[in-house]
mmCIF file of N, CA and C in Angstrom:
data_model
loop_
_atom_site.group_PDB
_atom_site.id
_atom_site.type_symbol
_atom_site.label_atom_id
_atom_site.label_comp_id
_atom_site.label_asym_id
_atom_site.label_seq_id
_atom_site.Cartn_x
_atom_site.Cartn_y
_atom_site.Cartn_z
ATOM 1 N N MET A 242 125.965 108.941 101.817
ATOM 2 C CA MET A 242 125.727 109.422 100.607
ATOM 3 C C MET A 242 126.167 108.448 100.019
ATOM 4 N N TYR A 243 125.300 108.510 98.459
ATOM 5 C CA TYR A 243 125.194 107.926 97.397
ATOM 6 C C TYR A 243 124.790 108.557 96.362
ATOM 7 N N ILE A 244 125.569 107.972 94.893
ATOM 8 C CA ILE A 244 125.490 108.664 93.786
ATOM 9 C C ILE A 244 124.463 107.847 93.236
ATOM 10 N N PHE A 245 123.835 108.743 92.206
ATOM 11 C CA PHE A 245 122.790 107.730 90.923
ATOM 12 C C PHE A 245 123.584 108.519 89.808
ATOM 13 N N PHE A 246 123.521 107.659 88.667
ATOM 14 C CA PHE A 246 124.041 108.274 87.351
ATOM 15 C C PHE A 246 123.516 107.016 86.269
ATOM 16 N N VAL A 247 123.852 107.745 85.177
ATOM 17 C CA VAL A 247 122.953 106.969 83.740
ATOM 18 C C VAL A 247 123.891 106.676 83.026
ATOM 19 N N CYS A 248 123.441 105.494 82.458
ATOM 20 C CA CYS A 248 124.316 104.979 81.351
ATOM 21 C C CYS A 248 123.594 105.465 80.027
ATOM 22 N N ILE A 249 123.820 105.859 79.277
ATOM 23 C CA ILE A 249 122.836 106.153 77.721
ATOM 24 C C ILE A 249 123.246 105.267 76.735
ATOM 25 N N SER A 250 122.031 105.570 76.034
ATOM 26 C CA SER A 250 122.400 104.785 74.707
ATOM 27 C C SER A 250 121.914 105.661 73.780
ATOM 28 N N THR A 251 122.156 105.219 72.599
ATOM 29 C CA THR A 251 122.239 105.903 71.134
ATOM 30 C C THR A 251 121.400 105.254 70.005
ATOM 31 N N GLN A 252 121.197 105.893 69.011
ATOM 32 C CA GLN A 252 120.122 105.445 68.382
ATOM 33 C C GLN A 252 118.978 105.297 68.790
ATOM 34 N N GLN A 253 118.241 104.196 68.050
ATOM 35 C CA GLN A 253 116.864 103.956 68.561
ATOM 36 C C GLN A 253 116.865 102.820 69.442
ATOM 37 N N GLU A 254 117.664 102.113 70.184
ATOM 38 C CA GLU A 254 117.693 101.029 70.850
ATOM 39 C C GLU A 254 117.854 101.558 72.366
ATOM 40 N N ALA A 255 116.639 101.115 72.774
ATOM 41 C CA ALA A 255 116.665 101.722 74.621
ATOM 42 C C ALA A 255 117.156 100.654 75.361
ATOM 43 N N PHE A 256 118.464 101.061 75.713
ATOM 44 C CA PHE A 256 119.321 100.021 76.582
ATOM 45 C C PHE A 256 119.786 100.936 77.545
ATOM 46 N N GLY A 257 119.621 102.159 77.856
ATOM 47 C CA GLY A 257 119.937 103.271 78.742
ATOM 48 C C GLY A 257 119.724 102.470 80.244
ATOM 49 N N SER A 258 120.837 102.668 81.146
ATOM 50 C CA SER A 258 120.322 102.426 82.525
ATOM 51 C C SER A 258 120.647 103.152 83.729
ATOM 52 N N VAL A 259 119.875 103.056 84.754
ATOM 53 C CA VAL A 259 120.390 104.147 85.580
ATOM 54 C C VAL A 259 120.986 103.110 86.793
ATOM 55 N N TYR A 260 121.918 103.953 87.535
ATOM 56 C CA TYR A 260 122.723 102.864 88.704
ATOM 57 C C TYR A 260 122.784 103.785 89.658
ATOM 58 N N CYS A 261 123.253 102.962 91.036
ATOM 59 C CA CYS A 261 123.393 103.746 92.086
ATOM 60 C C CYS A 261 124.808 103.395 92.706
ATOM 61 N N LEU A 262 125.828 104.335 92.961
ATOM 62 C CA LEU A 262 126.802 103.764 93.672
ATOM 63 C C LEU A 262 126.752 104.110 95.099
ATOM 64 N N THR A 263 126.855 102.915 95.909
ATOM 65 C CA THR A 263 127.145 103.318 97.585
ATOM 66 C C THR A 263 128.349 103.774 97.912
ATOM 67 N N PRO A 264 127.950 104.112 99.378
ATOM 68 C CA PRO A 264 129.748 104.654 99.905
ATOM 69 C C PRO A 264 130.652 103.419 100.023
ATOM 70 N N ASP A 265 129.859 102.115 99.884
ATOM 71 C CA ASP A 265 130.957 101.304 100.101
ATOM 72 C C ASP A 265 131.278 100.472 98.446
ATOM 73 N N LEU A 266 131.229 101.370 97.555
ATOM 74 C CA LEU A 266 131.574 101.458 96.039
ATOM 75 C C LEU A 266 130.721 100.337 95.611
ATOM 76 N N LYS A 267 129.661 99.595 95.650
ATOM 77 C CA LYS A 267 128.784 98.708 95.249
ATOM 78 C C LYS A 267 127.819 99.324 94.238
ATOM 79 N N LEU A 268 127.734 98.917 93.173
ATOM 80 C CA LEU A 268 127.071 99.263 91.637
ATOM 81 C C LEU A 268 126.100 98.473 91.963
ATOM 82 N N ILE A 269 124.758 99.385 91.764
ATOM 83 C CA ILE A 269 123.318 98.931 91.893
ATOM 84 C C ILE A 269 122.956 99.284 90.511
ATOM 85 N N LYS A 270 122.332 98.573 89.690
ATOM 86 C CA LYS A 270 121.268 98.797 88.518
ATOM 87 C C LYS A 270 120.156 98.993 89.014
ATOM 88 N N VAL A 271 119.668 100.414 89.090
ATOM 89 C CA VAL A 271 118.332 100.912 89.416
ATOM 90 C C VAL A 271 117.297 100.501 88.378
ATOM 91 N N ASP A 272 117.479 100.579 87.200
ATOM 92 C CA ASP A 272 116.545 100.716 86.378
ATOM 93 C C ASP A 272 117.065 100.511 84.803
ATOM 94 N N SER A 273 116.238 99.858 83.700
ATOM 95 C CA SER A 273 117.121 100.125 82.362
ATOM 96 C C SER A 273 115.788 100.287 81.651
ATOM 97 N N GLY A 274 116.351 100.248 80.029
ATOM 98 C CA GLY A 274 115.458 100.414 79.176
ATOM 99 C C GLY A 274 114.798 101.952 78.594
ATOM 100 N N TYR A 275 116.103 102.587 78.854
ATOM 101 C CA TYR A 275 115.910 104.218 78.596
ATOM 102 C C TYR A 275 116.319 104.381 77.270
ATOM 103 N N LEU A 276 115.680 105.236 76.584
ATOM 104 C CA LEU A 276 116.119 105.774 75.454
ATOM 105 C C LEU A 276 116.888 107.108 75.412
ATOM 106 N N PHE A 277 118.032 107.221 75.282
ATOM 107 C CA PHE A 277 118.835 108.510 75.725
ATOM 108 C C PHE A 277 118.713 108.569 77.005
ATOM 109 N N SER A 278 119.040 108.178 78.079
ATOM 110 C CA SER A 278 118.692 109.111 79.411
ATOM 111 C C SER A 278 120.174 110.049 79.361
ATOM 112 N N ASN A 279 119.961 111.109 80.108
ATOM 113 C CA ASN A 279 121.215 111.683 79.637
ATOM 114 C C ASN A 279 120.945 112.882 81.015
ATOM 115 N N GLY A 280 120.212 112.688 82.349
ATOM 116 C CA GLY A 280 120.378 113.552 83.242
ATOM 117 C C GLY A 280 119.668 113.166 84.269
ATOM 118 N N ILE A 281 119.940 113.348 85.895
ATOM 119 C CA ILE A 281 119.377 112.753 86.943
ATOM 120 C C ILE A 281 119.391 113.938 87.864
ATOM 121 N N ALA A 282 118.043 114.122 88.577
ATOM 122 C CA ALA A 282 118.047 114.920 89.749
ATOM 123 C C ALA A 282 117.458 114.051 90.980
ATOM 124 N N VAL A 283 117.907 114.788 92.459
ATOM 125 C CA VAL A 283 117.607 114.052 93.520
ATOM 126 C C VAL A 283 117.220 115.258 94.538
ATOM 127 N N GLN A 284 115.770 115.117 94.858
ATOM 128 C CA GLN A 284 115.251 115.756 95.688
ATOM 129 C C GLN A 284 115.302 115.200 97.099
ATOM 130 N N HIS A 285 115.302 115.941 98.077
ATOM 131 C CA HIS A 285 115.658 115.676 99.437
ATOM 132 C C HIS A 285 114.519 116.179 100.415
ATOM 133 N N ASN A 286 114.193 115.411 101.373
ATOM 134 C CA ASN A 286 113.321 115.510 102.077
ATOM 135 C C ASN A 286 113.659 116.936 102.852
ATOM 136 N N GLU A 287 112.706 117.714 102.976
ATOM 137 C CA GLU A 287 112.859 119.035 103.849
ATOM 138 C C GLU A 287 113.072 118.931 105.094
ATOM 139 N N GLU A 288 112.363 117.768 105.848
ATOM 140 C CA GLU A 288 111.773 117.498 107.178
ATOM 141 C C GLU A 288 113.862 116.951 107.724
ATOM 142 N N ASP A 289 113.926 115.805 107.238
ATOM 143 C CA ASP A 289 115.625 115.361 107.604
ATOM 144 C C ASP A 289 116.602 115.231 106.719
ATOM 145 N N GLY A 290 116.109 115.710 105.177
ATOM 146 C CA GLY A 290 117.490 115.986 104.356
ATOM 147 C C GLY A 290 117.798 114.530 103.866
ATOM 148 N N ARG A 291 116.842 113.422 103.966
ATOM 149 C CA ARG A 291 117.219 112.265 103.138
ATOM 150 C C ARG A 291 116.701 112.560 101.602
ATOM 151 N N PRO A 292 117.676 111.596 100.748
ATOM 152 C CA PRO A 292 116.838 111.734 99.614
ATOM 153 C C PRO A 292 115.532 111.254 99.158
ATOM 154 N N CYS A 293 114.758 111.675 98.782
ATOM 155 C CA CYS A 293 113.279 110.595 98.620
ATOM 156 C C CYS A 293 112.962 110.604 97.418
ATOM 157 N N LEU A 294 113.265 111.351 96.130
ATOM 158 C CA LEU A 294 112.652 111.504 94.902
ATOM 159 C C LEU A 294 113.759 111.516 93.774
ATOM 160 N N LEU A 295 114.123 110.608 92.894
ATOM 161 C CA LEU A 295 114.843 110.556 92.224
ATOM 162 C C LEU A 295 114.147 111.108 90.392
ATOM 163 N N ILE A 296 114.756 111.596 89.759
ATOM 164 C CA ILE A 296 114.198 112.170 88.447
ATOM 165 C C ILE A 296 114.662 111.779 87.403
ATOM 166 N N VAL A 297 114.683 111.048 86.279
ATOM 167 C CA VAL A 297 115.727 110.753 85.377
ATOM 168 C C VAL A 297 115.038 111.542 83.687
ATOM 169 N N ALA A 298 115.794 112.208 83.510
ATOM 170 C CA ALA A 298 115.634 112.762 82.054
ATOM 171 C C ALA A 298 115.950 111.989 81.208
ATOM 172 N N GLU A 299 115.108 111.579 80.198
ATOM 173 C CA GLU A 299 114.516 110.767 78.753
ATOM 174 C C GLU A 299 114.422 111.587 77.818
ATOM 175 N N THR A 300 115.989 111.940 77.083
ATOM 176 C CA THR A 300 115.638 112.905 75.877
ATOM 177 C C THR A 300 114.915 112.820 74.839
ATOM 178 N N GLY A 301 115.378 111.222 74.656
ATOM 179 C CA GLY A 301 114.372 110.258 73.108
ATOM 180 C C GLY A 301 113.011 110.515 73.209
ATOM 181 N N THR A 302 112.479 110.534 74.537
ATOM 182 C CA THR A 302 111.090 110.415 74.553
ATOM 183 C C THR A 302 110.274 111.902 74.810
ATOM 184 N N LYS A 303 111.212 112.612 75.480
ATOM 185 C CA LYS A 303 111.034 113.887 76.002
ATOM 186 C C LYS A 303 110.425 113.703 77.589
ATOM 187 N N THR A 304 110.755 112.983 78.119
ATOM 188 C CA THR A 304 110.072 112.360 79.380
ATOM 189 C C THR A 304 110.909 112.693 80.632
ATOM 190 N N LEU A 305 110.239 113.146 81.823
ATOM 191 C CA LEU A 305 111.123 112.963 83.132
ATOM 192 C C LEU A 305 110.228 112.092 83.822
ATOM 193 N N HIS A 306 110.901 111.146 84.177
ATOM 194 C CA HIS A 306 110.507 109.762 84.976
ATOM 195 C C HIS A 306 111.021 109.977 86.475
ATOM 196 N N ALA A 307 109.806 109.515 87.375
ATOM 197 C CA ALA A 307 110.268 109.870 88.895
ATOM 198 C C ALA A 307 110.306 108.622 89.343
ATOM 199 N N TYR A 308 110.942 108.251 90.474
ATOM 200 C CA TYR A 308 110.904 107.337 91.554
ATOM 201 C C TYR A 308 110.769 107.781 92.688
ATOM 202 N N ASP A 309 110.251 106.768 93.690
ATOM 203 C CA ASP A 309 110.677 107.183 95.432
ATOM 204 C C ASP A 309 111.605 106.367 95.725
ATOM 205 N N ILE A 310 112.642 107.205 96.307
ATOM 206 C CA ILE A 310 113.802 106.483 96.954
ATOM 207 C C ILE A 310 113.707 105.851 98.201
ATOM 208 N N THR A 311 113.419 104.507 98.099
ATOM 209 C CA THR A 311 112.865 103.872 99.181
ATOM 210 C C THR A 311 114.262 103.413 100.440
ATOM 211 N N GLY A 312 115.436 103.491 99.870
ATOM 212 C CA GLY A 312 116.457 102.803 100.856
ATOM 213 C C GLY A 312 117.849 103.296 99.816
ATOM 214 N N LEU A 313 118.840 102.664 100.453
ATOM 215 C CA LEU A 313 120.259 102.971 99.797
ATOM 216 C C LEU A 313 120.181 101.927 98.408
ATOM 217 N N GLY A 314 120.070 102.527 97.178
ATOM 218 C CA GLY A 314 120.133 101.982 95.942
ATOM 219 C C GLY A 314 119.042 101.517 95.733
ATOM 220 N N GLN A 315 117.689 101.819 96.541
ATOM 221 C CA GLN A 315 116.353 101.314 96.257
ATOM 222 C C GLN A 315 115.315 102.464 95.648
ATOM 223 N N VAL A 316 114.705 101.936 94.874
ATOM 224 C CA VAL A 316 113.471 102.816 94.279
ATOM 225 C C VAL A 316 112.451 102.292 93.549
ATOM 226 N N SER A 317 111.162 102.784 94.045
ATOM 227 C CA SER A 317 110.096 102.160 93.531
ATOM 228 C C SER A 317 109.160 103.314 93.336
ATOM 229 N N ASN A 318 107.931 102.633 92.929
ATOM 230 C CA ASN A 318 106.843 103.787 92.024
ATOM 231 C C ASN A 318 107.462 104.805 90.730
ATOM 232 N N LYS A 319 107.865 103.660 89.740
ATOM 233 C CA LYS A 319 107.870 104.641 88.682
ATOM 234 C C LYS A 319 106.960 105.280 87.901
ATOM 235 N N ARG A 320 107.068 106.430 87.824
ATOM 236 C CA ARG A 320 106.077 107.232 86.931
ATOM 237 C C ARG A 320 106.438 108.316 86.113
ATOM 238 N N ALA A 321 105.952 108.547 85.049
ATOM 239 C CA ALA A 321 106.322 109.685 84.061
ATOM 240 C C ALA A 321 105.993 111.138 84.951
ATOM 241 N N TRP A 322 106.774 111.964 85.343
ATOM 242 C CA TRP A 322 106.379 113.259 86.103
ATOM 243 C C TRP A 322 106.425 113.891 85.315
ATOM 244 N N ALA A 323 107.076 114.210 84.125
ATOM 245 C CA ALA A 323 106.721 115.409 83.322
ATOM 246 C C ALA A 323 107.024 115.119 81.799
ATOM 247 N N LYS A 324 106.229 115.493 81.083
ATOM 248 C CA LYS A 324 106.260 115.505 79.414
ATOM 249 C C LYS A 324 107.046 116.741 78.812
ATOM 250 N N LEU A 325 108.085 116.942 77.853
ATOM 251 C CA LEU A 325 108.606 118.505 77.840
ATOM 252 C C LEU A 325 108.182 118.544 76.369
ATOM 253 N N PRO A 326 108.114 119.760 76.186
ATOM 254 C CA PRO A 326 107.707 120.302 75.043
ATOM 255 C C PRO A 326 108.588 120.199 74.218
ATOM 256 N N GLY A 327 108.375 120.189 72.635
ATOM 257 C CA GLY A 327 109.322 119.975 71.161
ATOM 258 C C GLY A 327 109.144 118.728 70.506
ATOM 259 N N TRP A 328 109.838 118.807 69.828
ATOM 260 C CA TRP A 328 109.839 117.353 68.823
ATOM 261 C C TRP A 328 110.675 116.184 69.468
ATOM 262 N N LEU A 329 109.907 115.158 69.294
ATOM 263 C CA LEU A 329 110.895 113.946 69.663
ATOM 264 C C LEU A 329 112.387 113.524 68.712
ATOM 265 N N LEU A 330 113.219 113.011 69.512
ATOM 266 C CA LEU A 330 114.119 112.915 68.573
ATOM 267 C C LEU A 330 113.787 111.257 67.929
ATOM 268 N N TYR A 331 113.376 110.335 68.919
ATOM 269 C CA TYR A 331 112.952 109.321 68.136
ATOM 270 C C TYR A 331 111.471 108.650 68.484
ATOM 271 N N LYS A 332 110.906 107.978 67.692
ATOM 272 C CA LYS A 332 109.763 107.589 68.151
ATOM 273 C C LYS A 332 109.583 105.903 68.332
#
């Protein structure tokens, strides 16, 4: 098992990051450049229970970003997964 978490930025500087903490306590930066990233979710494969999709909420831009989880602390294929309704905090 491993844990994904975010480090948020404030104001209008996009320096929030996403990290993975591995079972041996190795900290891996997965991505950065987020404007107020404040939540994540992990979807698991129904067949084998392995984590397969990482979703990161970026409140500042009202965007949910998705990554394919390819291994321990490894992601690929970043994409905008959804746009949330409402006004933007920052432009």
